[in-house]
mmCIF file of C-alpha atoms in Angstrom:
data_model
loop_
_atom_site.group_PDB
_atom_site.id
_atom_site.type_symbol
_atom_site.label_atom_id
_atom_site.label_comp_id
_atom_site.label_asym_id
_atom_site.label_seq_id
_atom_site.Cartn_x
_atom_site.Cartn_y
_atom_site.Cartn_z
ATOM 1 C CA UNK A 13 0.000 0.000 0.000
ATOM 2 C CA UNK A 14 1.533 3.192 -1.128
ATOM 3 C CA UNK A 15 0.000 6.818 0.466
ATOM 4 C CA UNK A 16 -0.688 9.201 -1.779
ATOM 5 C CA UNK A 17 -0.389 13.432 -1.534
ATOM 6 C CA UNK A 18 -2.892 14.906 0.422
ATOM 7 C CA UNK A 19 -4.843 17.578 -1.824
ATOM 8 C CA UNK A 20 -7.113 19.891 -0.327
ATOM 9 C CA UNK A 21 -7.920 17.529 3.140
ATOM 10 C CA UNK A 22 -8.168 14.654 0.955
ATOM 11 C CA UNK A 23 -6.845 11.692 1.576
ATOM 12 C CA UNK A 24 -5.984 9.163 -0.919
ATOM 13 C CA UNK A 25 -4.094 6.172 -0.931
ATOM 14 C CA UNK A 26 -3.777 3.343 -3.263
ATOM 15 C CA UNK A 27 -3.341 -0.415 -3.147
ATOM 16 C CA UNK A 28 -2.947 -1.715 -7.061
ATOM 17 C CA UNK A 29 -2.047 -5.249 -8.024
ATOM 18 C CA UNK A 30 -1.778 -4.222 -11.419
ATOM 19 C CA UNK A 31 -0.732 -1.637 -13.540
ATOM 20 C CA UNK A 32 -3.914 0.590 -13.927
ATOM 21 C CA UNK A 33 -5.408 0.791 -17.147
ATOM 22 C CA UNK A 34 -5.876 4.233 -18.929
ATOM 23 C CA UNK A 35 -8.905 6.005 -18.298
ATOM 24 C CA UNK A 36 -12.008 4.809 -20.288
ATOM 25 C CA UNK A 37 -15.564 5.838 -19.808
ATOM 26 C CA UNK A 38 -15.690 3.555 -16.813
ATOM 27 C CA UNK A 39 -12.867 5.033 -15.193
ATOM 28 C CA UNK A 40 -14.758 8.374 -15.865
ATOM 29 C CA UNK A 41 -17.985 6.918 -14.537
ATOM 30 C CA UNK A 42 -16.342 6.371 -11.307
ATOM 31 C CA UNK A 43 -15.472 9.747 -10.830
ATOM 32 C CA UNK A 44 -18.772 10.674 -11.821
ATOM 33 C CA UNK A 45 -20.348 8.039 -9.631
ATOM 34 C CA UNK A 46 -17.684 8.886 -6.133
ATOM 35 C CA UNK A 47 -18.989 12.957 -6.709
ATOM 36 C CA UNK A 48 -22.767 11.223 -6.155
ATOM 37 C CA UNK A 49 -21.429 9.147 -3.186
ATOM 38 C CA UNK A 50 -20.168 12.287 -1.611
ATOM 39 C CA UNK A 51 -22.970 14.545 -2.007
ATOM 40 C CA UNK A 52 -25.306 11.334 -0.177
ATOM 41 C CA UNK A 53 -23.154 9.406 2.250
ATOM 42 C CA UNK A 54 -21.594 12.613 3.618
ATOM 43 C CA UNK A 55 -24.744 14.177 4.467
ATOM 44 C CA UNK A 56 -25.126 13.121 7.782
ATOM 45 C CA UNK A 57 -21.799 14.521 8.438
ATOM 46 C CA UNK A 58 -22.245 17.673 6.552
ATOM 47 C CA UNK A 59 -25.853 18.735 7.769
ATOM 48 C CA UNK A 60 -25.518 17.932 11.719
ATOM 49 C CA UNK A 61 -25.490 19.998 13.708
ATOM 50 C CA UNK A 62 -27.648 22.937 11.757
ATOM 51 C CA UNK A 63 -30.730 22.021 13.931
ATOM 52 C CA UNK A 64 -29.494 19.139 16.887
ATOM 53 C CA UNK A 65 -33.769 19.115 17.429
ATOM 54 C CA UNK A 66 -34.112 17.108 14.473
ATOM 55 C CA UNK A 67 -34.202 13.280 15.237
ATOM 56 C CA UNK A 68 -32.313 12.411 12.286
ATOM 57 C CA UNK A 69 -30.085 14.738 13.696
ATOM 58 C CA UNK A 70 -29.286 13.476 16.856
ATOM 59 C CA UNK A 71 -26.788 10.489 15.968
ATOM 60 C CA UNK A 72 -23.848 11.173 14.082
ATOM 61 C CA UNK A 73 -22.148 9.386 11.222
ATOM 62 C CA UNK A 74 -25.575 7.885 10.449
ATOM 63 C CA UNK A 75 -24.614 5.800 7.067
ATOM 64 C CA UNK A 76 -22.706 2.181 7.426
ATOM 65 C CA UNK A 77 -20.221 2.408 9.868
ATOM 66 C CA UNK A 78 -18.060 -0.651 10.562
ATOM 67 C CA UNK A 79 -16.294 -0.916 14.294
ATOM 68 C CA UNK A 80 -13.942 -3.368 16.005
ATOM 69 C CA UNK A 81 -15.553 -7.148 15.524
ATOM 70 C CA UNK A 82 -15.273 -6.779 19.314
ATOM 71 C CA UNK A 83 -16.882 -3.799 20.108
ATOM 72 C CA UNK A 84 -19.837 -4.324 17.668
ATOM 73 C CA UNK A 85 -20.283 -7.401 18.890
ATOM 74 C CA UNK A 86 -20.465 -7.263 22.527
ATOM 75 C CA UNK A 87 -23.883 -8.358 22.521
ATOM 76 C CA UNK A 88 -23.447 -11.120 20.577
ATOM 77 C CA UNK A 89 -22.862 -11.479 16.726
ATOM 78 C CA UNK A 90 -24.409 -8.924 14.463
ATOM 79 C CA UNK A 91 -27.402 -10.258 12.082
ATOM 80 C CA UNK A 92 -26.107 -9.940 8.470
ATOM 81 C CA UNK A 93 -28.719 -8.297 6.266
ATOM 82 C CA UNK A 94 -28.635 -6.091 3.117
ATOM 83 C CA UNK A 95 -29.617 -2.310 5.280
ATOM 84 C CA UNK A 96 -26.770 -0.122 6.459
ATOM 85 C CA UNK A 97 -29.071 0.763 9.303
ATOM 86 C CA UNK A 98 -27.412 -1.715 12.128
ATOM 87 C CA UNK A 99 -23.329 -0.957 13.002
ATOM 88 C CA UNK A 100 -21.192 -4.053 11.774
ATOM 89 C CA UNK A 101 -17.517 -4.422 11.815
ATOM 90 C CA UNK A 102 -17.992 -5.643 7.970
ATOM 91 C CA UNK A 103 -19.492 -5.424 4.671
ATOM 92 C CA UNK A 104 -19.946 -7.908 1.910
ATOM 93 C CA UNK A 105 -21.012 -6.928 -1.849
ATOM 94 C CA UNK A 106 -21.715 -10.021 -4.438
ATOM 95 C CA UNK A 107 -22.405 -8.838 -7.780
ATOM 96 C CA UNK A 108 -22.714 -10.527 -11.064
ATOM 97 C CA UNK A 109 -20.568 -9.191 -14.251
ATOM 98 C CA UNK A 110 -20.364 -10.850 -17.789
ATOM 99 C CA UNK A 111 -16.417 -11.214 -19.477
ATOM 100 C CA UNK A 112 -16.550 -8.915 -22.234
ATOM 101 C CA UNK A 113 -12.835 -9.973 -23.272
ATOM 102 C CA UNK A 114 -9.495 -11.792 -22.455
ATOM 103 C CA UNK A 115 -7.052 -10.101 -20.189
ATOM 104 C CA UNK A 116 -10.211 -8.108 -17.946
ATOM 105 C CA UNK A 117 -9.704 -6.022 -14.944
ATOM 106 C CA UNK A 118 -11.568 -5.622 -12.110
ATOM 107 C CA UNK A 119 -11.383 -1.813 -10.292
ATOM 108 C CA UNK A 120 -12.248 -1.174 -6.287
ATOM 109 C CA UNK A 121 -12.618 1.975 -4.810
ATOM 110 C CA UNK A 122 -12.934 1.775 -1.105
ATOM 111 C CA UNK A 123 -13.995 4.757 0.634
ATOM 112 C CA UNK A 124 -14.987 5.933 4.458
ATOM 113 C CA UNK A 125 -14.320 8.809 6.496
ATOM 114 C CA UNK A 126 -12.103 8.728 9.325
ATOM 115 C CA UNK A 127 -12.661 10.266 12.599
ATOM 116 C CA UNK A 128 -10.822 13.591 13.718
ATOM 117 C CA UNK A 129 -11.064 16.087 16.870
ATOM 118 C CA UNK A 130 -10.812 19.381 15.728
ATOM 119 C CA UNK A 131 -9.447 21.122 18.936
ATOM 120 C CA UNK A 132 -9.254 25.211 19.652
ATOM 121 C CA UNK A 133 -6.384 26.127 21.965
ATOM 122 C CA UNK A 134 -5.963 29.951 23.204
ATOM 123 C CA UNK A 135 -2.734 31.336 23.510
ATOM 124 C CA UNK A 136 -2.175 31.772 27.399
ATOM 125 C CA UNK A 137 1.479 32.982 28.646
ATOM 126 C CA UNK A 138 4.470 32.162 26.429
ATOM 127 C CA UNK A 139 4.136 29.666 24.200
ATOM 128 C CA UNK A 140 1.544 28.291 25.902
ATOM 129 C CA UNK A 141 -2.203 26.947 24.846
ATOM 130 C CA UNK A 142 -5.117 26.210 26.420
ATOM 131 C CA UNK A 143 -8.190 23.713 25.277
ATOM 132 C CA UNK A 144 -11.250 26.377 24.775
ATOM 133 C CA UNK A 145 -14.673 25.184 23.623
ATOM 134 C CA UNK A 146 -14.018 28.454 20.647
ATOM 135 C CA UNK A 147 -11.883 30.655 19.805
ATOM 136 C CA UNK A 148 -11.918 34.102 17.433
ATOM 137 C CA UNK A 149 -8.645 34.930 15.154
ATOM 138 C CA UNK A 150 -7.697 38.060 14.608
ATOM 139 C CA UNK A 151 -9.113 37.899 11.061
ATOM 140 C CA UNK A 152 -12.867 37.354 12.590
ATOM 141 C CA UNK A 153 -13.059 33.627 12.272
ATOM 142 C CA UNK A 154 -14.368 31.740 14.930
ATOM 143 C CA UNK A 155 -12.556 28.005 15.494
ATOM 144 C CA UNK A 156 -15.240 25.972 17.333
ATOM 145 C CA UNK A 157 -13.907 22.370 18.675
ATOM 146 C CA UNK A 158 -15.443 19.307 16.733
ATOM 147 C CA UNK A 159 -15.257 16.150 15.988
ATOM 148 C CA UNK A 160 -14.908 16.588 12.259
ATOM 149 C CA UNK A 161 -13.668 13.815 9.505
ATOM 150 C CA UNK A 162 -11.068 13.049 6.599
ATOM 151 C CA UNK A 163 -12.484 11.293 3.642
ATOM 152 C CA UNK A 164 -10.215 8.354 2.724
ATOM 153 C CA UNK A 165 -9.979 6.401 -0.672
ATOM 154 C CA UNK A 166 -7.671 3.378 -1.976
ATOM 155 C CA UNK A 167 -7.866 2.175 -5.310
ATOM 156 C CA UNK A 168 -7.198 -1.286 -5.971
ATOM 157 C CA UNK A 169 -6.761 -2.314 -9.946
ATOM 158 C CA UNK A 170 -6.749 -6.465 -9.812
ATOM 159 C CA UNK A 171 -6.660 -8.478 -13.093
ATOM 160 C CA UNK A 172 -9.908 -10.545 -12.988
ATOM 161 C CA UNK A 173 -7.796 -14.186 -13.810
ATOM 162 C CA UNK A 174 -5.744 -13.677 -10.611
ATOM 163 C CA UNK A 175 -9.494 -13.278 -8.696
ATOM 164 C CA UNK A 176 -10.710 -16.479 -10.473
ATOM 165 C CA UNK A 177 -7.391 -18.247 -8.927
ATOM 166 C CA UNK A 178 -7.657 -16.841 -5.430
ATOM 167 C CA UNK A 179 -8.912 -14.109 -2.918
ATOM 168 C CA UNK A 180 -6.898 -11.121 -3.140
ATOM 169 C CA UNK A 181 -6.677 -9.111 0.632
ATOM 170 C CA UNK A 182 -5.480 -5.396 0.562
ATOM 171 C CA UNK A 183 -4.805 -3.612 3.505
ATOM 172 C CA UNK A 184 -7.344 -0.554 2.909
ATOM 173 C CA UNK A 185 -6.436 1.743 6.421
ATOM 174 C CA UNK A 186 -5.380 5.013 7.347
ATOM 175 C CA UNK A 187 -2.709 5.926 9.975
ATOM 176 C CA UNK A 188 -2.804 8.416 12.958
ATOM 177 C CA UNK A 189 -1.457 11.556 12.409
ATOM 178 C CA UNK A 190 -1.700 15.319 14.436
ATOM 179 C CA UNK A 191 -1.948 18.863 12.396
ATOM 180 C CA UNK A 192 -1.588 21.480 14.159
ATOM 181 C CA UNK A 193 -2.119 25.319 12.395
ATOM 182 C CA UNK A 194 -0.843 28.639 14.166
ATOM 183 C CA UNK A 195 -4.165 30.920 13.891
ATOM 184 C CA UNK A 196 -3.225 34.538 12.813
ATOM 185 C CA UNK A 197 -2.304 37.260 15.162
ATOM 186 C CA UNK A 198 -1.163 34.690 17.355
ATOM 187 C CA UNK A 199 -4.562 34.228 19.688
ATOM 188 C CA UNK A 200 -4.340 30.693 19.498
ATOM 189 C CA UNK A 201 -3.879 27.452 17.210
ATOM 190 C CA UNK A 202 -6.026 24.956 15.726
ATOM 191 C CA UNK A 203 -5.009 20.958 16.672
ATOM 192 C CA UNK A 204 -6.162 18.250 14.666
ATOM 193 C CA UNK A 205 -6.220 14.520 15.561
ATOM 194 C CA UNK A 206 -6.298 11.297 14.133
ATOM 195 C CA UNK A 207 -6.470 7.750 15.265
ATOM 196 C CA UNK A 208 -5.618 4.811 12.854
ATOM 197 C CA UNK A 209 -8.179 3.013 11.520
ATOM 198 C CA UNK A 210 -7.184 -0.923 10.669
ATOM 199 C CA UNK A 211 -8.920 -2.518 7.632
ATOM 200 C CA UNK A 212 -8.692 -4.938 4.824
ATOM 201 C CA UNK A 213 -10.537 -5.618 1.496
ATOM 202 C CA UNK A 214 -10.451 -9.229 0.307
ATOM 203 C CA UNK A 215 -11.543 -9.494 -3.640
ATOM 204 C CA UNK A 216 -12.397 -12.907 -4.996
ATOM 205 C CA UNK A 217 -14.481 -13.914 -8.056
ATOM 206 C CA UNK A 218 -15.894 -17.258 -9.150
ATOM 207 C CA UNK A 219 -16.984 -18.436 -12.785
ATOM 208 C CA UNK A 220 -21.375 -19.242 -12.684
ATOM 209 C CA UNK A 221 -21.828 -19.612 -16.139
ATOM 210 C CA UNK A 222 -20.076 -19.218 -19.758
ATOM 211 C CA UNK A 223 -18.828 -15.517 -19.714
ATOM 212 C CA UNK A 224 -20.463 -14.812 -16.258
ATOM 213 C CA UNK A 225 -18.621 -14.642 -13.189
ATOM 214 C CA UNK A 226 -19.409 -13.729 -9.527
ATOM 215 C CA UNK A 227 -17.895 -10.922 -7.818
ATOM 216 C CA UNK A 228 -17.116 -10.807 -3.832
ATOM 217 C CA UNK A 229 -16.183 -7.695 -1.945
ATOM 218 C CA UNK A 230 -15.762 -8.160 1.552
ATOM 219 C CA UNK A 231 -14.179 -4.998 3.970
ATOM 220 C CA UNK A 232 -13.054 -5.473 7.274
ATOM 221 C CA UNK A 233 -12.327 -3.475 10.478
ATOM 222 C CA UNK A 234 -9.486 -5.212 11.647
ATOM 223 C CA UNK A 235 -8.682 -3.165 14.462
ATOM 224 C CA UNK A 236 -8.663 -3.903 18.008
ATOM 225 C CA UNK A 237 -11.411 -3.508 20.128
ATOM 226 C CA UNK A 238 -12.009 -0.249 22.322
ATOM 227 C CA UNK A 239 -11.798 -0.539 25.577
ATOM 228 C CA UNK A 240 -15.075 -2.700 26.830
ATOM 229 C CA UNK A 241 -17.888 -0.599 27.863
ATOM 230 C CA UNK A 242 -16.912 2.713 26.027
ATOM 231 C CA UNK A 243 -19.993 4.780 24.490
ATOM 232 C CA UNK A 244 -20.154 5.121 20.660
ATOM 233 C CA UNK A 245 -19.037 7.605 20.204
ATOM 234 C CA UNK A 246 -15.625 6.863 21.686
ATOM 235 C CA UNK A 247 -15.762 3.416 19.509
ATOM 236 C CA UNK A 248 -15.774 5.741 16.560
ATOM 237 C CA UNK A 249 -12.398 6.976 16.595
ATOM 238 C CA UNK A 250 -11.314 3.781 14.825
ATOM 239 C CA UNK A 251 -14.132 3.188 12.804
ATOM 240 C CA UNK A 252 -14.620 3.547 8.708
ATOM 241 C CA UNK A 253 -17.346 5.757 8.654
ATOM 242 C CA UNK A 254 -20.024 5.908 5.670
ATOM 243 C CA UNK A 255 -17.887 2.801 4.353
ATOM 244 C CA UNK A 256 -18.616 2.231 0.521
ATOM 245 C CA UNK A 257 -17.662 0.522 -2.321
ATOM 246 C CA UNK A 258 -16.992 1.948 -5.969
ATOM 247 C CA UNK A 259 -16.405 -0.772 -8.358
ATOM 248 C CA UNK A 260 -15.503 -0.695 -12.303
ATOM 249 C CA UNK A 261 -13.763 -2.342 -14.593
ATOM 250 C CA UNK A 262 -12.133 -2.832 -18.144
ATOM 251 C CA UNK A 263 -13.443 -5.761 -20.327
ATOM 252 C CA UNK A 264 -16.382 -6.452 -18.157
ATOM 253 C CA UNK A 265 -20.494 -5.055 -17.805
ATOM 254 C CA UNK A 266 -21.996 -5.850 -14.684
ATOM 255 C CA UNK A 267 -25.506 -7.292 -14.763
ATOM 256 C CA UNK A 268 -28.223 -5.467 -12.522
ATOM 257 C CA UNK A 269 -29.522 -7.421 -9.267
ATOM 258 C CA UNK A 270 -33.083 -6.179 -9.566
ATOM 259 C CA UNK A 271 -33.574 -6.875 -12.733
ATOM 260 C CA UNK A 272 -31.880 -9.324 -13.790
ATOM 261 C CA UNK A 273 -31.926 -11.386 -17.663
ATOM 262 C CA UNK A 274 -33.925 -14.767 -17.433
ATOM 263 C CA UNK A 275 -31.027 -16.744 -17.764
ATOM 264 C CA UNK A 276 -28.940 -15.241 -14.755
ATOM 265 C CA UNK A 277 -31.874 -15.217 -12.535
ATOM 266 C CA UNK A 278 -30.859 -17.743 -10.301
ATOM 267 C CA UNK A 279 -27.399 -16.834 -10.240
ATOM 268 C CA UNK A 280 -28.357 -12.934 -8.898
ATOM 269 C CA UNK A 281 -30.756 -14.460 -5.938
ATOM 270 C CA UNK A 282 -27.449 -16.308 -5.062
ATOM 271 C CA UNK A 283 -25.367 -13.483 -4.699
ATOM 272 C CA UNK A 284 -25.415 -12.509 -0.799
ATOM 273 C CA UNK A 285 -25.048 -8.579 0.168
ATOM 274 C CA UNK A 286 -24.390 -7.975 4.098
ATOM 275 C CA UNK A 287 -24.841 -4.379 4.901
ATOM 276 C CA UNK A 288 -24.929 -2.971 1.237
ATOM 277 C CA UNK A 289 -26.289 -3.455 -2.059
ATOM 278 C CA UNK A 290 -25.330 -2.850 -5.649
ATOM 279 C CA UNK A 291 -26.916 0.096 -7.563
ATOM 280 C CA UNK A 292 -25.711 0.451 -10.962
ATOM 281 C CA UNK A 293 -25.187 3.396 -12.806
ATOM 282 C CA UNK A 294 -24.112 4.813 -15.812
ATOM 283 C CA UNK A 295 -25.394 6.055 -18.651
ATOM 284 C CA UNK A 296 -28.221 4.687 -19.830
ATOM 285 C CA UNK A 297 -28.114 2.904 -23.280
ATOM 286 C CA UNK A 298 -29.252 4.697 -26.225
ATOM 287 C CA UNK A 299 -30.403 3.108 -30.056
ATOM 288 C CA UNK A 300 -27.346 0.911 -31.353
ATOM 289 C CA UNK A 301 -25.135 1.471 -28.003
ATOM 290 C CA UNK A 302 -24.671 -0.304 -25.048
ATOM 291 C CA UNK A 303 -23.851 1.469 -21.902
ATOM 292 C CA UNK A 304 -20.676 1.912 -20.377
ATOM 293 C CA UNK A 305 -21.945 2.021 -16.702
ATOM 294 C CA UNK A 306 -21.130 2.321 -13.707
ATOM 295 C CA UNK A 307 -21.976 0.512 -10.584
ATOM 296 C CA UNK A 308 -20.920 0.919 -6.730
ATOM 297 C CA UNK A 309 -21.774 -1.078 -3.389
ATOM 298 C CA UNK A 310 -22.137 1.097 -0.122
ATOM 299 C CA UNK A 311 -22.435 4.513 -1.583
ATOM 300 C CA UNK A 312 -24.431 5.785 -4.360
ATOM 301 C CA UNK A 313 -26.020 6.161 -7.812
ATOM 302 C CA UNK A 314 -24.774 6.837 -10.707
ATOM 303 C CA UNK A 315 -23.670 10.033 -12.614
ATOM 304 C CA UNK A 316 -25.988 12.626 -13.762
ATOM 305 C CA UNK A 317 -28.154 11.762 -15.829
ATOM 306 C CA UNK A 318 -27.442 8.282 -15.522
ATOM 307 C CA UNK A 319 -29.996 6.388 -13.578
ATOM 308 C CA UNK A 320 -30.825 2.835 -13.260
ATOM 309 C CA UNK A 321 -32.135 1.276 -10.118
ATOM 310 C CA UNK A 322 -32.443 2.780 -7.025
ATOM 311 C CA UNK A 323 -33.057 1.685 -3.219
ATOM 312 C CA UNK A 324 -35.922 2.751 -1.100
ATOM 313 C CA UNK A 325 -34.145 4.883 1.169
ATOM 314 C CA UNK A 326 -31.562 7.671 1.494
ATOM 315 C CA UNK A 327 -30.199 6.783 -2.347
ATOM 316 C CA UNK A 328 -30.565 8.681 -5.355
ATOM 317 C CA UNK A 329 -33.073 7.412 -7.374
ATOM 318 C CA UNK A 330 -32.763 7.211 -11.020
ATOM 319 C CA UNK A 331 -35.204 5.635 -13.797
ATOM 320 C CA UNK A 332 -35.403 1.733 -14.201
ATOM 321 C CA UNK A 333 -33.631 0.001 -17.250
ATOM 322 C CA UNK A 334 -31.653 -3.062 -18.116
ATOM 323 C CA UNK A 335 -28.344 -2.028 -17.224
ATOM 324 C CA UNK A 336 -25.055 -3.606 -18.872
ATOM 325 C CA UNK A 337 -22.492 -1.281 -16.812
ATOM 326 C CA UNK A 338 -18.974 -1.310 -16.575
ATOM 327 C CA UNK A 339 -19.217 0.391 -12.587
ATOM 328 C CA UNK A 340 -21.042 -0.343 -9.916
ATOM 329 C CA UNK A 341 -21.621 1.224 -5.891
ATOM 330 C CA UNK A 342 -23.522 -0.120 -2.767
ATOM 331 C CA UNK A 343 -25.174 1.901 -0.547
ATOM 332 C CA UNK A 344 -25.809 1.190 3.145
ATOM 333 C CA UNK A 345 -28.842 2.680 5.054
ATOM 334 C CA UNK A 346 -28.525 5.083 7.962
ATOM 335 C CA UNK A 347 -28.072 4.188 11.552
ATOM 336 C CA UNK A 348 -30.076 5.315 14.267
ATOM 337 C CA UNK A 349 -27.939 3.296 17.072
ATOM 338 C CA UNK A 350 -26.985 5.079 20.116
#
């Protein structure tokens, strides 16, 4: 796993078992299709707390977060199903795509948020600071302390033979790390921190049928558990928060889920999502022109103007047709947990 530049707060790191492809029109349907992920798995995040009265309000971090196996599961085991609504130290996408060509290759995106505490600190005697709930610079901004996040992506590029042969496991974390930024006029500073978040992704794919295979995404938190007994939101400093999956390809269409052809029927009721499920997207075929696609487990629709199928729920919806896309994303539900 190589890490990336940091551009504008972004994190992004990468973990490629092949070379990667040049861009196509699924490669640009993932970008298209990560900008819609964004705009609905960050909204939780983006929206609290303009009105902390609001119900949906009141819970933080509301779309598929995945925790310790220990801590989630303190209980006893969680129930695998296909909503984003329960907390789960996991998530598992099965998807079907057809082998449009020799030498195909599959593309992940996995994406979450990780936790981070903004923290204000006054300037006191010296060089001195002290934790303050706010502070005002000089230039008339006001620093408020808040648990804030860092969106975090790594690309894996895996050539879809090797996944036939075995399961491929990337390590798909982000490390700690402290920023700290001097405010002007010297009233205070700003202190950022970040705990690491421990996770893998294990890829695998199995032949169903002539030119058909079966696609298995499966992400981990591998991290140890919290100590027992802490509150959520404690638990969440090591968590992958509003955990999706953005997932493309060169040489292959994936087949839609809800609507599957006759002759794959079987082979879609099969596939078994825990905690997501595939929406396609893409744009949609026209007279004489198939569509490139683009599909994505966890987190999304498709780009504009390129609806397919849609969940009931928090998910973009988009108009119903046979898909044959190239990119797929799963979206989980929001969580309502304590």
């Amino acid at each position: 796993m190589t890490k990336a530049p940091v551009e504008g707060g972004r994190a992004r790191t990468g973990a490629t078992a092949a070379p990667a492809p040049p861009p196509d029109r699924a490669g640009r349907a993932l970008e298209q299709l990560g900008a819609v992920a964004d705009a609905v798995l960050y909204e939780g995040y983006l929206l609290y707390p303009y009105r902390r009265s609001s119900p949906k309000n009141r819970v933080r971090w509301q779309f598929g977060v995945l925790f310790p196996r220990d801590w989630v599961e303190r209980d006893g085991p969680v129930e695998p199903s296909i909503s984003g609504s329960a907390d789960s130290w996991y998530q598992q996408t099965e998807c079907l795509l057809r082998v449009e060509r020799p030498g195909a290759v599959v593309r992940v995106r996995v994406r979450y948020l990780q936790w981070q505490h903004k923290q204000a600190e006054e300037a006191v005697r010296g060089e001195r600071c002290r934790p303050v709930a706010s502070i005002r610079a000089d230039d008339g901004t006001t620093h408020l302390t808040f648990d804030e996040a860092v969106p975090c992506e790594h690309e894996i590029v895996v050539p879809l033979d090797d996944l036939l042969v075995r399961e491929n496991v990337f390590p798909v974390g982000a490390p700690d790390g402290e920023d700290v930024e001097p405010l002007p006029g010297g009233a205070g500073r700003v202190v950022r921190r970040r705990a690491a978040v421990r996770a893998s992704a294990g890829v695998v794919a199995e032949r169903v049928a002539d030119g058909v295979c079966r696609l298995r995404i499966r992400t981990e938190n591998t991290g140890p558990a919290p100590v027992p007994g802490v509150p959520r939101g404690e638990a969440l400093r090591t968590a992958l928060i509003a955990a999706h999956t953005l997932v493309g390809g060169d040489g292959v269409r994936f087949v839609s889920l809800i609507d599957p052809p006759e002759e794959l029927r079987l082979h879609a009721r099969a596939c078994r999502n825990a905690f997501t499920f595939p929406v396609l997207g893409g744009e949609p075929p026209t007279a004489g022109r198939r569509a490139p696609g683009a599909a994505g487990t966890g987190a999304g629709a498709g780009p504009p103007r390129t609806p397919c199928c849609r969940r009931r729920s928090s998910s973009p919806i988009t108009r119903r047709w046979r898909p044959r896309a190239r990119v797929i994303s799963t979206t989980p539900r929001r969580s309502t947990r304590s």
